[in-house]
Amino acid sequence: MRGVVFDGTRTEVVDDLEIRDPGPGEVLVAVAAAGLCHSDLSVIDGTIPFPVPVVLGHEGAGVVEAVGRGVGHVRPGDHVALSTLANCGTCPQCDRGRPTMCRRAIGRPGRPFSRGGRELFQFAANSAFAERTVVRAVQAVKIPADLPLTSAALIGCGVLTGVGAVLNRAKVDRGDSVVVIGTGGVGLNVLQGARLAGALTVVAVDSNPAKEAVARRFGATHFLTSTDGVRDVLPDGADHAFECVGRTELIRQAIDLLDRHGQAVLLGVPAADAEASFTVSSMYLDKSILGCRYGSSRPQRDIALYADLYRSGGLLLDELVTATYPVEDFTKAAADARRGRVARGVLVF
């Protein structure tokens, strides 16, 4: 079985992976497509610490091959989008509708893969860069069979994170003003989340001017190559500022751009020990800094909702897929992602 493995030093596409059968409450999925997210690259460059060797990938879709005992919501042959949220479903946080806060879903990587008799870790409870993966049943969300799997793959991370941050965490309202710093895969989904929420002024900021056309297509009403011009568009500041890059100086800029009662929402992932600063006195006009894990999403609800929005023309998915690559071309896909050449590159099996 093919897959992308990182051993702590190098990344390699291998063809001798093995995977165990699904156990109780688990689903075996034949992965058809998987988006290459910067979080995968962040494992490779050390920004996100993770045990190795590990099978990478966490944004995928495919077809159910087998289910374990007790699984009833999907069956073999169903098309599914995969989430990274292996929440338990029974703890107080899950019971309150906050599965992203489930303590059993954080920091407990499994090892369903093996290679040459050695177990390999599963990244983000998912490992979509493999021909097959085993996930908890709650992570497999049934989607309509007519939804292209190359597009459906992106729902499980970029769309859940970006659109969810707008609708679930920030709760952007009609007529609000929004600034989005960084228009990669997550930033584009923040833009279309703002559009879906009815935001009136949506300012996209990206140092690459070539991204203006796609940013406007996803919902930006203005495009700037730095935050310097935001006050020309929003003299009083923004109701919401989303940092989607993961750089501490941009976090500070997002905070400084807020209007009274504004919210800065942090989506980019800096180094684990990174620290950001702000002027404390600037916060006393009811401003907020919000962390946001995985779009504060409820995947079984939200993935189905986003699939319906796509089918009705309200949510853009096909437009996110800039290029597809056979899994053997992972190195090229990663290089294109690092250089900002793609909104999302998708690996196909």
PDB file of N, CA and C in Angstrom, residues 257-298:
ATOM      1  N   LEU A 257      -5.727  46.211  14.376  1.00  0.00           N
ATOM      2  CA  LEU A 257      -6.705  46.639  13.375  1.00  0.00           C
ATOM      3  C   LEU A 257      -8.138  46.606  13.882  1.00  0.00           C
ATOM      4  N   LEU A 258      -8.347  46.213  15.119  1.00  0.00           N
ATOM      5  CA  LEU A 258      -9.704  46.034  15.618  1.00  0.00           C
ATOM      6  C   LEU A 258     -10.391  47.351  15.963  1.00  0.00           C
ATOM      7  N   ASP A 259     -11.673  47.400  15.665  1.00  0.00           N
ATOM      8  CA  ASP A 259     -12.550  48.464  16.141  1.00  0.00           C
ATOM      9  C   ASP A 259     -12.980  48.128  17.567  1.00  0.00           C
ATOM     10  N   ARG A 260     -13.688  49.025  18.193  1.00  0.00           N
ATOM     11  CA  ARG A 260     -14.257  48.742  19.512  1.00  0.00           C
ATOM     12  C   ARG A 260     -15.101  47.486  19.431  1.00  0.00           C
ATOM     13  N   HIS A 261     -14.982  46.672  20.444  1.00  0.00           N
ATOM     14  CA  HIS A 261     -15.707  45.400  20.520  1.00  0.00           C
ATOM     15  C   HIS A 261     -15.273  44.427  19.432  1.00  0.00           C
ATOM     16  N   GLY A 262     -14.120  44.674  18.811  1.00  0.00           N
ATOM     17  CA  GLY A 262     -13.653  43.790  17.758  1.00  0.00           C
ATOM     18  C   GLY A 262     -13.025  42.520  18.283  1.00  0.00           C
ATOM     19  N   GLN A 263     -12.886  41.538  17.390  1.00  0.00           N
ATOM     20  CA  GLN A 263     -12.324  40.237  17.733  1.00  0.00           C
ATOM     21  C   GLN A 263     -11.176  39.896  16.786  1.00  0.00           C
ATOM     22  N   ALA A 264     -10.048  39.491  17.339  1.00  0.00           N
ATOM     23  CA  ALA A 264      -8.958  38.935  16.543  1.00  0.00           C
ATOM     24  C   ALA A 264      -9.001  37.419  16.717  1.00  0.00           C
ATOM     25  N   VAL A 265      -9.110  36.706  15.620  1.00  0.00           N
ATOM     26  CA  VAL A 265      -9.224  35.250  15.655  1.00  0.00           C
ATOM     27  C   VAL A 265      -7.944  34.655  15.078  1.00  0.00           C
ATOM     28  N   LEU A 266      -7.301  33.783  15.854  1.00  0.00           N
ATOM     29  CA  LEU A 266      -6.004  33.233  15.484  1.00  0.00           C
ATOM     30  C   LEU A 266      -6.176  31.842  14.872  1.00  0.00           C
ATOM     31  N   LEU A 267      -5.831  31.726  13.583  1.00  0.00           N
ATOM     32  CA  LEU A 267      -5.957  30.462  12.866  1.00  0.00           C
ATOM     33  C   LEU A 267      -4.620  29.923  12.383  1.00  0.00           C
ATOM     34  N   GLY A 268      -3.672  30.792  12.079  1.00  0.00           N
ATOM     35  CA  GLY A 268      -2.350  30.348  11.666  1.00  0.00           C
ATOM     36  C   GLY A 268      -1.631  29.659  12.812  1.00  0.00           C
ATOM     37  N   VAL A 269      -0.687  28.801  12.474  1.00  0.00           N
ATOM     38  CA  VAL A 269       0.018  28.012  13.497  1.00  0.00           C
ATOM     39  C   VAL A 269       1.497  28.396  13.509  1.00  0.00           C
ATOM     40  N   PRO A 270       1.919  29.237  14.461  1.00  0.00           N
ATOM     41  CA  PRO A 270       3.349  29.533  14.594  1.00  0.00           C
ATOM     42  C   PRO A 270       4.056  28.398  15.329  1.00  0.00           C
ATOM     43  N   ALA A 271       5.343  28.559  15.548  1.00  0.00           N
ATOM     44  CA  ALA A 271       6.086  27.550  16.310  1.00  0.00           C
ATOM     45  C   ALA A 271       5.456  27.360  17.685  1.00  0.00           C
ATOM     46  N   ALA A 272       5.598  26.152  18.234  1.00  0.00           N
ATOM     47  CA  ALA A 272       4.922  25.812  19.481  1.00  0.00           C
ATOM     48  C   ALA A 272       5.321  26.723  20.644  1.00  0.00           C
ATOM     49  N   ASP A 273       6.532  27.275  20.607  1.00  0.00           N
ATOM     50  CA  ASP A 273       6.983  28.131  21.705  1.00  0.00           C
ATOM     51  C   ASP A 273       6.923  29.616  21.346  1.00  0.00           C
ATOM     52  N   ALA A 274       6.259  29.965  20.256  1.00  0.00           N
ATOM     53  CA  ALA A 274       6.186  31.368  19.833  1.00  0.00           C
ATOM     54  C   ALA A 274       5.351  32.190  20.817  1.00  0.00           C
ATOM     55  N   GLU A 275       5.761  33.426  21.027  1.00  0.00           N
ATOM     56  CA  GLU A 275       5.034  34.359  21.885  1.00  0.00           C
ATOM     57  C   GLU A 275       4.714  35.619  21.093  1.00  0.00           C
ATOM     58  N   ALA A 276       3.513  36.149  21.302  1.00  0.00           N
ATOM     59  CA  ALA A 276       3.092  37.379  20.643  1.00  0.00           C
ATOM     60  C   ALA A 276       2.786  38.423  21.716  1.00  0.00           C
ATOM     61  N   SER A 277       2.920  39.697  21.355  1.00  0.00           N
ATOM     62  CA  SER A 277       2.659  40.766  22.318  1.00  0.00           C
ATOM     63  C   SER A 277       1.626  41.735  21.768  1.00  0.00           C
ATOM     64  N   PHE A 278       1.007  42.468  22.668  1.00  0.00           N
ATOM     65  CA  PHE A 278       0.068  43.513  22.282  1.00  0.00           C
ATOM     66  C   PHE A 278       0.016  44.545  23.400  1.00  0.00           C
ATOM     67  N   THR A 279      -0.510  45.700  23.079  1.00  0.00           N
ATOM     68  CA  THR A 279      -0.650  46.757  24.061  1.00  0.00           C
ATOM     69  C   THR A 279      -1.900  46.486  24.901  1.00  0.00           C
ATOM     70  N   VAL A 280      -1.716  46.232  26.156  1.00  0.00           N
ATOM     71  CA  VAL A 280      -2.833  45.822  27.009  1.00  0.00           C
ATOM     72  C   VAL A 280      -3.929  46.879  27.032  1.00  0.00           C
ATOM     73  N   SER A 281      -3.546  48.143  27.113  1.00  0.00           N
ATOM     74  CA  SER A 281      -4.558  49.207  27.213  1.00  0.00           C
ATOM     75  C   SER A 281      -5.454  49.263  25.983  1.00  0.00           C
ATOM     76  N   SER A 282      -4.976  48.720  24.860  1.00  0.00           N
ATOM     77  CA  SER A 282      -5.787  48.749  23.640  1.00  0.00           C
ATOM     78  C   SER A 282      -6.971  47.800  23.708  1.00  0.00           C
ATOM     79  N   MET A 283      -6.989  46.913  24.692  1.00  0.00           N
ATOM     80  CA  MET A 283      -8.029  45.890  24.760  1.00  0.00           C
ATOM     81  C   MET A 283      -9.236  46.300  25.585  1.00  0.00           C
ATOM     82  N   TYR A 284      -9.155  47.432  26.270  1.00  0.00           N
ATOM     83  CA  TYR A 284     -10.194  47.748  27.240  1.00  0.00           C
ATOM     84  C   TYR A 284     -11.495  48.263  26.635  1.00  0.00           C
ATOM     85  N   LEU A 285     -11.553  48.381  25.316  1.00  0.00           N
ATOM     86  CA  LEU A 285     -12.807  48.755  24.664  1.00  0.00           C
ATOM     87  C   LEU A 285     -13.524  47.497  24.167  1.00  0.00           C
ATOM     88  N   ASP A 286     -13.567  46.520  25.064  1.00  0.00           N
ATOM     89  CA  ASP A 286     -14.288  45.266  24.823  1.00  0.00           C
ATOM     90  C   ASP A 286     -13.754  44.471  23.631  1.00  0.00           C
ATOM     91  N   LYS A 287     -12.455  44.582  23.371  1.00  0.00           N
ATOM     92  CA  LYS A 287     -11.859  43.788  22.307  1.00  0.00           C
ATOM     93  C   LYS A 287     -11.496  42.396  22.826  1.00  0.00           C
ATOM     94  N   SER A 288     -11.367  41.458  21.904  1.00  0.00           N
ATOM     95  CA  SER A 288     -11.098  40.073  22.289  1.00  0.00           C
ATOM     96  C   SER A 288     -10.056  39.455  21.367  1.00  0.00           C
ATOM     97  N   ILE A 289      -9.267  38.536  21.931  1.00  0.00           N
ATOM     98  CA  ILE A 289      -8.367  37.698  21.147  1.00  0.00           C
ATOM     99  C   ILE A 289      -8.863  36.266  21.313  1.00  0.00           C
ATOM    100  N   LEU A 290      -9.231  35.643  20.216  1.00  0.00           N
ATOM    101  CA  LEU A 290      -9.839  34.321  20.274  1.00  0.00           C
ATOM    102  C   LEU A 290      -8.945  33.277  19.618  1.00  0.00           C
ATOM    103  N   GLY A 291      -8.623  32.244  20.358  1.00  0.00           N
ATOM    104  CA  GLY A 291      -8.058  31.063  19.730  1.00  0.00           C
ATOM    105  C   GLY A 291      -9.188  30.297  19.065  1.00  0.00           C
ATOM    106  N   CYS A 292      -8.837  29.449  18.119  1.00  0.00           N
ATOM    107  CA  CYS A 292      -9.880  28.689  17.427  1.00  0.00           C
ATOM    108  C   CYS A 292      -9.300  27.368  16.968  1.00  0.00           C
ATOM    109  N   ARG A 293      -9.795  26.307  17.511  1.00  0.00           N
ATOM    110  CA  ARG A 293      -9.341  24.964  17.104  1.00  0.00           C
ATOM    111  C   ARG A 293     -10.320  24.367  16.110  1.00  0.00           C
ATOM    112  N   TYR A 294      -9.818  24.118  14.912  1.00  0.00           N
ATOM    113  CA  TYR A 294     -10.574  23.366  13.909  1.00  0.00           C
ATOM    114  C   TYR A 294     -11.941  23.995  13.619  1.00  0.00           C
ATOM    115  N   GLY A 295     -11.969  25.322  13.612  1.00  0.00           N
ATOM    116  CA  GLY A 295     -13.196  26.019  13.289  1.00  0.00           C
ATOM    117  C   GLY A 295     -14.301  25.847  14.307  1.00  0.00           C
ATOM    118  N   SER A 296     -13.929  25.450  15.551  1.00  0.00           N
ATOM    119  CA  SER A 296     -14.948  25.173  16.574  1.00  0.00           C
ATOM    120  C   SER A 296     -16.078  24.327  15.981  1.00  0.00           C
ATOM    121  N   SER A 297     -15.698  23.364  15.165  1.00  0.00           N
ATOM    122  CA  SER A 297     -16.676  22.645  14.349  1.00  0.00           C
ATOM    123  C   SER A 297     -17.298  21.458  15.061  1.00  0.00           C
ATOM    124  N   ARG A 298     -18.393  21.029  14.506  1.00  0.00           N
ATOM    125  CA  ARG A 298     -19.048  19.770  14.857  1.00  0.00           C
ATOM    126  C   ARG A 298     -19.136  18.990  13.549  1.00  0.00           C
TER     127      ARG A 298
END
